[in-house]
Coordinates of C-alpha atoms in Angstrom, one line a residue:
M1 CA 91.4 96.7 96.0
H2 CA 89.0 96.0 93.1
G3 CA 90.3 98.1 90.2
E4 CA 93.8 98.8 88.9
G5 CA 93.7 102.6 88.7
S6 CA 94.0 105.6 91.0
H7 CA 92.9 103.7 94.2
F8 CA 95.4 100.9 93.5
F9 CA 98.2 103.4 92.9
L10 CA 97.5 105.2 96.2
G11 CA 97.4 101.9 98.1
A12 CA 100.6 100.8 96.5
A13 CA 102.3 104.1 97.3
I14 CA 101.4 103.7 101.0
G15 CA 102.6 100.2 100.9
E16 CA 105.9 101.2 99.4
G17 CA 106.3 104.0 102.0
L18 CA 105.8 101.4 104.8
V19 CA 108.3 99.0 103.2
Q20 CA 110.9 101.8 103.0
R21 CA 110.4 102.3 106.8
G22 CA 111.1 98.7 107.6
H23 CA 107.6 97.3 107.6
N24 CA 106.0 94.5 105.5
A25 CA 103.0 95.5 103.4
T26 CA 100.4 93.2 101.8
L27 CA 97.9 94.3 99.3
L28 CA 94.6 92.6 98.5
I29 CA 94.0 92.7 94.7
S30 CA 91.4 91.3 92.3
R31 CA 92.3 88.3 90.2
A32 CA 91.1 90.4 87.2
Y33 CA 94.2 92.7 87.7
E34 CA 96.7 90.1 88.9
H35 CA 99.2 91.4 86.3
R36 CA 100.0 94.3 88.7
T37 CA 101.6 91.8 91.1
R38 CA 104.2 90.9 88.4
E39 CA 105.3 94.5 87.7
P40 CA 108.9 95.0 88.8
K41 CA 108.1 98.4 90.5
Y42 CA 105.9 96.5 93.0
S43 CA 108.4 93.7 93.7
N44 CA 108.9 94.9 97.3
L45 CA 105.2 94.4 98.1
S46 CA 103.4 91.3 99.0
F47 CA 100.0 90.5 97.4
E48 CA 97.0 88.4 98.2
V49 CA 94.9 87.8 95.1
F50 CA 91.2 87.1 95.6
D51 CA 88.8 85.6 93.1
H52 CA 85.2 86.6 92.2
H53 CA 82.9 83.6 92.7
K54 CA 79.7 85.2 91.4
R55 CA 81.1 86.8 88.2
S56 CA 83.7 86.1 85.6
L57 CA 87.0 88.1 85.4
Q58 CA 85.9 89.6 82.1
E59 CA 82.7 90.8 83.7
V60 CA 84.7 92.5 86.4
R61 CA 87.0 94.2 83.8
D62 CA 84.0 95.3 81.7
F63 CA 82.2 96.7 84.7
W64 CA 85.1 98.9 85.7
K65 CA 85.5 100.1 82.1
N66 CA 81.8 101.0 81.9
F67 CA 81.9 102.6 85.4
G68 CA 84.6 104.9 84.3
V69 CA 82.5 106.0 81.3
L70 CA 79.4 106.6 83.4
S71 CA 81.3 108.5 86.1
L72 CA 82.3 111.1 83.4
G73 CA 78.9 111.2 81.8
K74 CA 76.0 113.6 82.5
G75 CA 73.2 111.2 83.4
D76 CA 72.8 110.1 87.0
D77 CA 70.3 107.2 86.6
G78 CA 72.8 104.8 85.1
L79 CA 75.5 105.8 87.5
I80 CA 73.3 105.3 90.6
K81 CA 72.3 101.8 89.4
T82 CA 76.0 101.0 88.7
V83 CA 77.1 102.2 92.1
Y84 CA 74.4 100.0 93.7
Y85 CA 75.7 97.0 91.7
L86 CA 79.2 98.0 92.7
I87 CA 78.4 98.0 96.4
E88 CA 76.6 94.6 96.2
S89 CA 79.5 93.1 94.2
M90 CA 82.1 94.4 96.7
A91 CA 80.0 93.0 99.6
D92 CA 79.8 89.6 98.0
D93 CA 83.6 89.5 97.5
C94 CA 84.1 90.7 101.1
E95 CA 82.0 87.8 102.4
D96 CA 84.0 85.3 100.4
L97 CA 87.2 86.8 101.8
V98 CA 86.1 86.6 105.4
L99 CA 85.0 83.0 104.9
D100 CA 88.4 82.1 103.4
I101 CA 89.9 80.2 106.3
E102 CA 93.4 79.9 104.7
L103 CA 93.5 83.6 103.8
M104 CA 92.4 84.7 107.3
K105 CA 95.1 82.4 108.7
R106 CA 97.8 84.1 106.6
L107 CA 96.7 87.5 107.7
E108 CA 96.8 86.8 111.4
D109 CA 100.2 88.5 111.8
V110 CA 99.1 91.9 110.6
D111 CA 99.3 94.8 113.0
A112 CA 97.2 97.3 111.1
I113 CA 94.7 97.4 108.2
V114 CA 94.4 100.3 105.8
V115 CA 90.8 100.6 104.5
D116 CA 90.0 102.5 101.3
M117 CA 86.6 104.0 102.1
T118 CA 85.2 103.0 98.8
W119 CA 85.5 99.4 100.0
I120 CA 85.0 99.0 103.7
C121 CA 85.7 95.2 103.8
G122 CA 88.8 95.9 105.8
I123 CA 86.5 96.6 108.8
M124 CA 85.0 93.1 108.5
I125 CA 88.5 91.5 108.0
R126 CA 89.8 93.2 111.1
A127 CA 86.8 92.0 113.2
A128 CA 87.2 88.5 111.8
L129 CA 90.9 88.4 112.6
E130 CA 90.5 89.7 116.2
R131 CA 87.7 87.1 116.7
N132 CA 89.8 84.3 115.3
L133 CA 92.6 85.3 117.7
N134 CA 90.2 85.2 120.7
Y135 CA 90.6 89.0 121.0
S136 CA 94.2 88.5 122.3
K137 CA 95.4 91.2 119.8
K138 CA 94.1 94.6 118.8
I139 CA 94.6 95.3 115.1
A140 CA 94.8 99.0 114.3
L141 CA 92.4 100.3 111.6
V142 CA 93.3 103.2 109.3
T143 CA 90.8 104.6 106.9
L144 CA 92.0 106.2 103.6
T145 CA 89.9 108.7 101.7
P146 CA 91.7 109.4 98.3
F147 CA 89.2 112.0 97.0
T148 CA 88.6 115.6 97.9
P149 CA 87.3 116.3 101.4
Q150 CA 83.7 115.6 101.9
P151 CA 82.3 117.5 105.0
I152 CA 79.8 114.8 106.0
A153 CA 82.7 112.3 105.9
L154 CA 84.9 114.5 108.0
F155 CA 82.0 114.9 110.5
S156 CA 81.9 111.1 110.8
Y157 CA 85.6 111.1 111.6
G158 CA 84.9 113.4 114.6
S159 CA 85.6 116.8 113.0
S160 CA 83.2 119.7 113.2
Y161 CA 80.9 120.4 110.3
N162 CA 79.0 123.6 109.4
P163 CA 77.2 123.5 106.0
A164 CA 77.0 127.3 106.2
Y165 CA 80.6 127.7 105.0
Q166 CA 81.8 124.2 104.2
P167 CA 80.8 123.3 100.6
E168 CA 79.8 119.7 100.1
L169 CA 81.4 117.5 97.5
N170 CA 80.1 118.0 93.9
T171 CA 78.0 121.1 94.8
G172 CA 80.3 123.6 93.1
F173 CA 79.7 126.1 95.9
T174 CA 82.4 128.2 97.6
D175 CA 82.7 129.0 101.2
R176 CA 80.6 132.1 100.6
M177 CA 77.1 130.9 100.0
S178 CA 73.8 132.5 99.8
F179 CA 70.9 131.3 101.9
L180 CA 69.5 129.1 99.1
E181 CA 73.0 127.7 98.5
R182 CA 73.5 126.9 102.1
T183 CA 70.1 125.1 102.1
A184 CA 71.1 123.2 99.0
N185 CA 74.5 122.4 100.6
L186 CA 72.8 121.0 103.7
L187 CA 70.4 118.9 101.6
Q188 CA 73.3 117.5 99.6
S189 CA 75.0 116.4 102.9
V190 CA 71.8 114.7 104.0
V191 CA 71.6 112.9 100.7
Y192 CA 75.1 111.6 101.1
A193 CA 74.4 110.5 104.7
V194 CA 71.2 108.7 103.7
L195 CA 72.7 107.0 100.7
G196 CA 75.6 105.8 102.8
A197 CA 73.3 104.3 105.4
A198 CA 70.7 103.0 102.9
L199 CA 73.0 101.4 100.4
T200 CA 76.3 100.5 102.1
I201 CA 75.5 99.5 105.7
P202 CA 72.6 97.0 105.0
V203 CA 74.7 94.9 102.6
Y204 CA 77.6 94.7 105.0
M205 CA 75.1 93.9 107.8
R206 CA 74.2 90.9 105.6
V207 CA 77.9 90.0 105.4
G208 CA 78.1 90.2 109.2
E209 CA 75.1 87.9 109.6
N210 CA 76.6 85.3 107.2
T211 CA 80.0 85.4 108.8
G212 CA 79.1 85.5 112.5
L213 CA 80.1 89.2 112.8
E214 CA 76.6 90.6 113.3
D215 CA 77.8 93.2 115.9
V216 CA 80.3 94.9 113.6
M217 CA 78.0 96.8 111.3
S218 CA 74.8 98.6 112.3
I219 CA 72.7 101.5 111.0
K220 CA 74.1 103.6 113.8
M221 CA 77.6 103.2 112.4
S222 CA 77.6 106.8 111.3
L223 CA 80.6 107.8 113.3
M224 CA 83.7 106.1 111.9
N225 CA 85.5 107.7 114.7
D226 CA 84.3 104.9 116.9
L227 CA 85.8 102.2 114.7
A228 CA 89.1 103.6 113.2
D229 CA 92.2 104.7 115.0
L230 CA 93.4 107.1 112.3
H231 CA 92.0 108.7 109.2
L232 CA 94.1 109.7 106.2
Q233 CA 92.3 112.3 104.1
N234 CA 93.4 113.8 100.8
F235 CA 93.9 117.5 100.9
D236 CA 95.3 120.0 98.4
F237 CA 95.9 123.1 100.4
A238 CA 96.4 125.2 97.3
I239 CA 92.8 124.8 96.2
E240 CA 90.7 123.3 99.0
F241 CA 88.5 125.4 101.3
P242 CA 89.6 125.5 104.9
F243 CA 88.2 122.6 107.0
P244 CA 88.7 122.3 110.8
I245 CA 89.8 118.7 111.4
S246 CA 90.2 116.7 114.6
P247 CA 93.6 115.3 115.6
N248 CA 92.9 111.8 114.4
V249 CA 92.5 113.1 110.8
I250 CA 95.9 113.4 109.0
P251 CA 96.0 115.5 105.8
V252 CA 97.8 113.8 103.0
G253 CA 98.7 115.5 99.7
G254 CA 99.2 119.1 98.6
G255 CA 102.2 120.7 100.3
L256 CA 103.0 117.6 102.3
T257 CA 104.0 115.6 99.2
A258 CA 105.6 118.5 97.2
W259 CA 109.4 118.6 96.7
P260 CA 111.4 121.3 98.5
P261 CA 111.5 124.8 96.8
T262 CA 114.4 125.4 94.5
Q263 CA 116.2 128.5 93.4
L264 CA 114.5 130.5 90.7
D265 CA 117.2 133.1 90.1
Q266 CA 117.0 133.0 86.3
V267 CA 113.2 133.0 86.2
S268 CA 113.1 135.8 88.8
N269 CA 115.5 138.0 86.8
F270 CA 113.5 137.4 83.6
I271 CA 110.2 138.3 85.3
I272 CA 111.7 141.5 86.9
T273 CA 113.4 142.5 83.6
G274 CA 110.2 141.9 81.7
L275 CA 108.1 143.9 84.1
Y276 CA 110.5 146.8 84.0
S277 CA 110.6 146.8 80.3
F278 CA 106.8 146.6 80.0
Y279 CA 106.4 149.4 82.5

């Protein structure tokens, strides 16, 4: 994990859940945010801290600070350039990780790798570990998508996708769209698919070429269903539109993480009395 915010908290929460069930959990974290490893609340987790060989720690911190500002802004040009730099930066770090012989040796005992889909380096790490073990062991791959459902992403996981009633991320459409809105919704999905192939895949193909893993990434890698064993997707069933999902996609969030309902006798009596009085 590069940053120290929401994606870190989510990964740490999954790690803590695994530890509570008797497993060991190791998190990759940037040297720029090494202080997280010393926080008492994460003392039950193991950490592997990685360095940035092509930029200073302050540059990394400044980048994430500026990225947060751009993400909340109205202009797209600066954000697109920043995203491209982010993908390049993450790919450089991924290459360094895969070429780190000592780190790869320490990770050989892992049984599964959880990949945050904003940084797909875990796919390369899994391939490198299996190769180093002469393919004597299959390491499970679990993808994690912490943001709201994106139809084109669900499609890549093997779920059905119909742009006529499944609104794409950031469109603002509902499941009841006019013809023009459906057309715009479809085009938005195409843009996401093209950007994913044009920006992300080529840089990781370069990582593969430089690490002897040329066959892992390809332009045809549009169906993550072929690579991952399980997909964890954030859902909030109170506000999300209905999405048909395949059995390998596990909804996380919303009602699944809420606490059990409690008695509301006093509140109910107040509401009933208030309604009667008003009537």
